[in-house]
């Protein structure tokens, strides 16, 4: 059942990140293929970089290709509904905050489970959470969200990782630490928007 | 003999991609080292990303360094002849279309031979074909060719991958599918220019 | 003792590259987290790419996480002192030249020790030296330093690699070749500034 929850979270995370990629495509008035490109890139970018850096034998979406379909589905949904949104940028920010709050604990969990120390745990959390959005913003030639003034983006990711480490250091259950990590990340990020 | 043809295609693909990189350097009025930089980056970028993602032990140009020399040769040729071209952008588009029509089947072939399913085959074809040009455009601060409106770039790569998969699904010879893949890619791309 | 010198050089290289990243953050008036982001990215980027391409099992900073702390220290120092500098761009250029003159020999040394030939040795030197700064410039949306006209950036890296190869070809001690590599790189780079 834990594995099921993990899997559901994987699909949800890919889906929400893909929504943010598709919203960037929508702001750039791209065609449907452009939506799919940005959705897939954003959805799998961060964790792909993490898998490469930390030596996983098989990249996660190569092992489970249907995650790509989840990203494509998000792209198609945004393609047909984005014009209904009052502010696509606003929606982008909120979905991105949500994705951040899922991705930081996912990265932190991976690194703690693999036995890494505090520095690498923090790096894994921040990289998993930010690399996909960073590529999305660099390729679409926008100022990267994570570098915008007054937006506590990296700070939120950093704070979330610290929360998980603190729970761990206090000997509290690992799952509680991950939930705290997600909540702290989301609170810091949303609070700064 | 098949291995010879494969090898010839590798050099040709690197060479043509390198031409597009050098043409971008030419438009930016860089010096000869800048030409070589963009030629090599574009020539090996896409397949390097593919090798990293799909876990090849040795990156293809590390295993065969003379491919780098082919890219350098392309850079030098363009450096001394680009001023003779009437429109460097036009030449860039045509060489890029040609490179795309070689790279998509190469990526598709790799993934089918490795036993992957339709989703990963499509991803491999699109990534092999587009990552080099994407890095070229992002670094030279141009709007990525693959995101330009009305240019069927990713669509062409996608269509080519589907053609190869369709041939495979019909039980036709693998080689025919790859040729169809290249032709469909080129037709879609060139038709949109 | 050689291992100690190597280790000291690793920390020094990370520190100096981190200074250049932090100076870019300073020019962009980012907050402290932005300083740390650019410092860490620039400090470890080039060698991380090299480790990925040449198949090291463990990325160097994952094996020695305290290198990340050296980069963070550089970021904090620049954050509190950058306003004292007369020209941050000038300082950036000089630190970058210094980092280049350490990174080219480091990359060359790695590739020669691994038994690679001249082409791969040159590629390793250039990639180790330039990939971090390239990512720094692309993400901060500046014209990459290595592509600026009249700045002998890649040329310097290239010349340094050739110097090391020439020493090796003449049968001179490996260490002399690396020192010559660093000096040639620095002389060419600084001379063009």
Coordinates of C-alpha atoms in Angstrom, one line a residue, chain B residues 28-31 33-34 37-38 40-41 44 48 52 57-59 61-63 65-66 68-69 138-141, chain C residues 52-55 116 119-120 123 126-127 130 134 138 141-144 146-152 154-155 158:
Chain B
X28 CA 26.8 35.6 -34.7
X29 CA 30.1 36.7 -36.3
X30 CA 32.1 34.6 -33.9
X31 CA 35.8 33.7 -34.5
X33 CA 37.0 28.9 -32.1
X34 CA 33.4 29.9 -31.7
X37 CA 32.4 25.3 -30.3
X38 CA 29.0 25.4 -31.9
X40 CA 30.9 20.3 -32.0
X41 CA 28.1 21.1 -29.5
X44 CA 27.2 15.6 -30.7
X48 CA 25.2 12.5 -26.1
X52 CA 23.3 9.6 -21.0
X57 CA 28.4 2.9 -20.8
X58 CA 30.5 5.0 -23.1
X59 CA 29.3 8.1 -24.9
X61 CA 32.2 10.2 -29.4
X62 CA 34.4 9.1 -26.5
X63 CA 34.4 5.7 -28.1
X65 CA 36.9 10.5 -31.1
X66 CA 37.5 11.1 -34.8
X68 CA 34.9 15.3 -33.3
X69 CA 37.3 15.9 -36.1
X138 CA 19.7 28.3 -26.1
X139 CA 23.4 29.2 -25.8
X140 CA 23.3 31.5 -28.8
X141 CA 20.3 33.2 -27.3
Chain C
X52 CA 28.8 12.3 -16.4
X53 CA 30.4 12.2 -19.9
X54 CA 33.4 10.1 -18.9
X55 CA 31.5 7.6 -16.9
X116 CA 42.6 8.9 -23.5
X119 CA 41.2 14.6 -28.9
X120 CA 39.5 13.5 -25.8
X123 CA 37.7 17.9 -25.0
X126 CA 37.8 22.5 -22.4
X127 CA 34.5 21.0 -21.0
X130 CA 33.9 26.0 -19.5
X134 CA 28.5 28.5 -19.5
X138 CA 22.9 31.0 -19.9
X141 CA 20.7 35.4 -19.4
X142 CA 24.0 37.0 -20.2
X143 CA 26.0 36.5 -23.4
X144 CA 28.2 33.6 -22.5
X146 CA 33.2 32.1 -23.8
X147 CA 31.4 33.5 -26.9
X148 CA 32.3 37.1 -26.4
X149 CA 34.3 38.6 -29.3
X150 CA 37.9 39.3 -28.6
X151 CA 38.0 37.3 -25.4
X152 CA 40.3 34.4 -25.9
X154 CA 38.0 28.8 -25.5
X155 CA 41.2 29.6 -27.3
X158 CA 42.5 24.9 -26.1

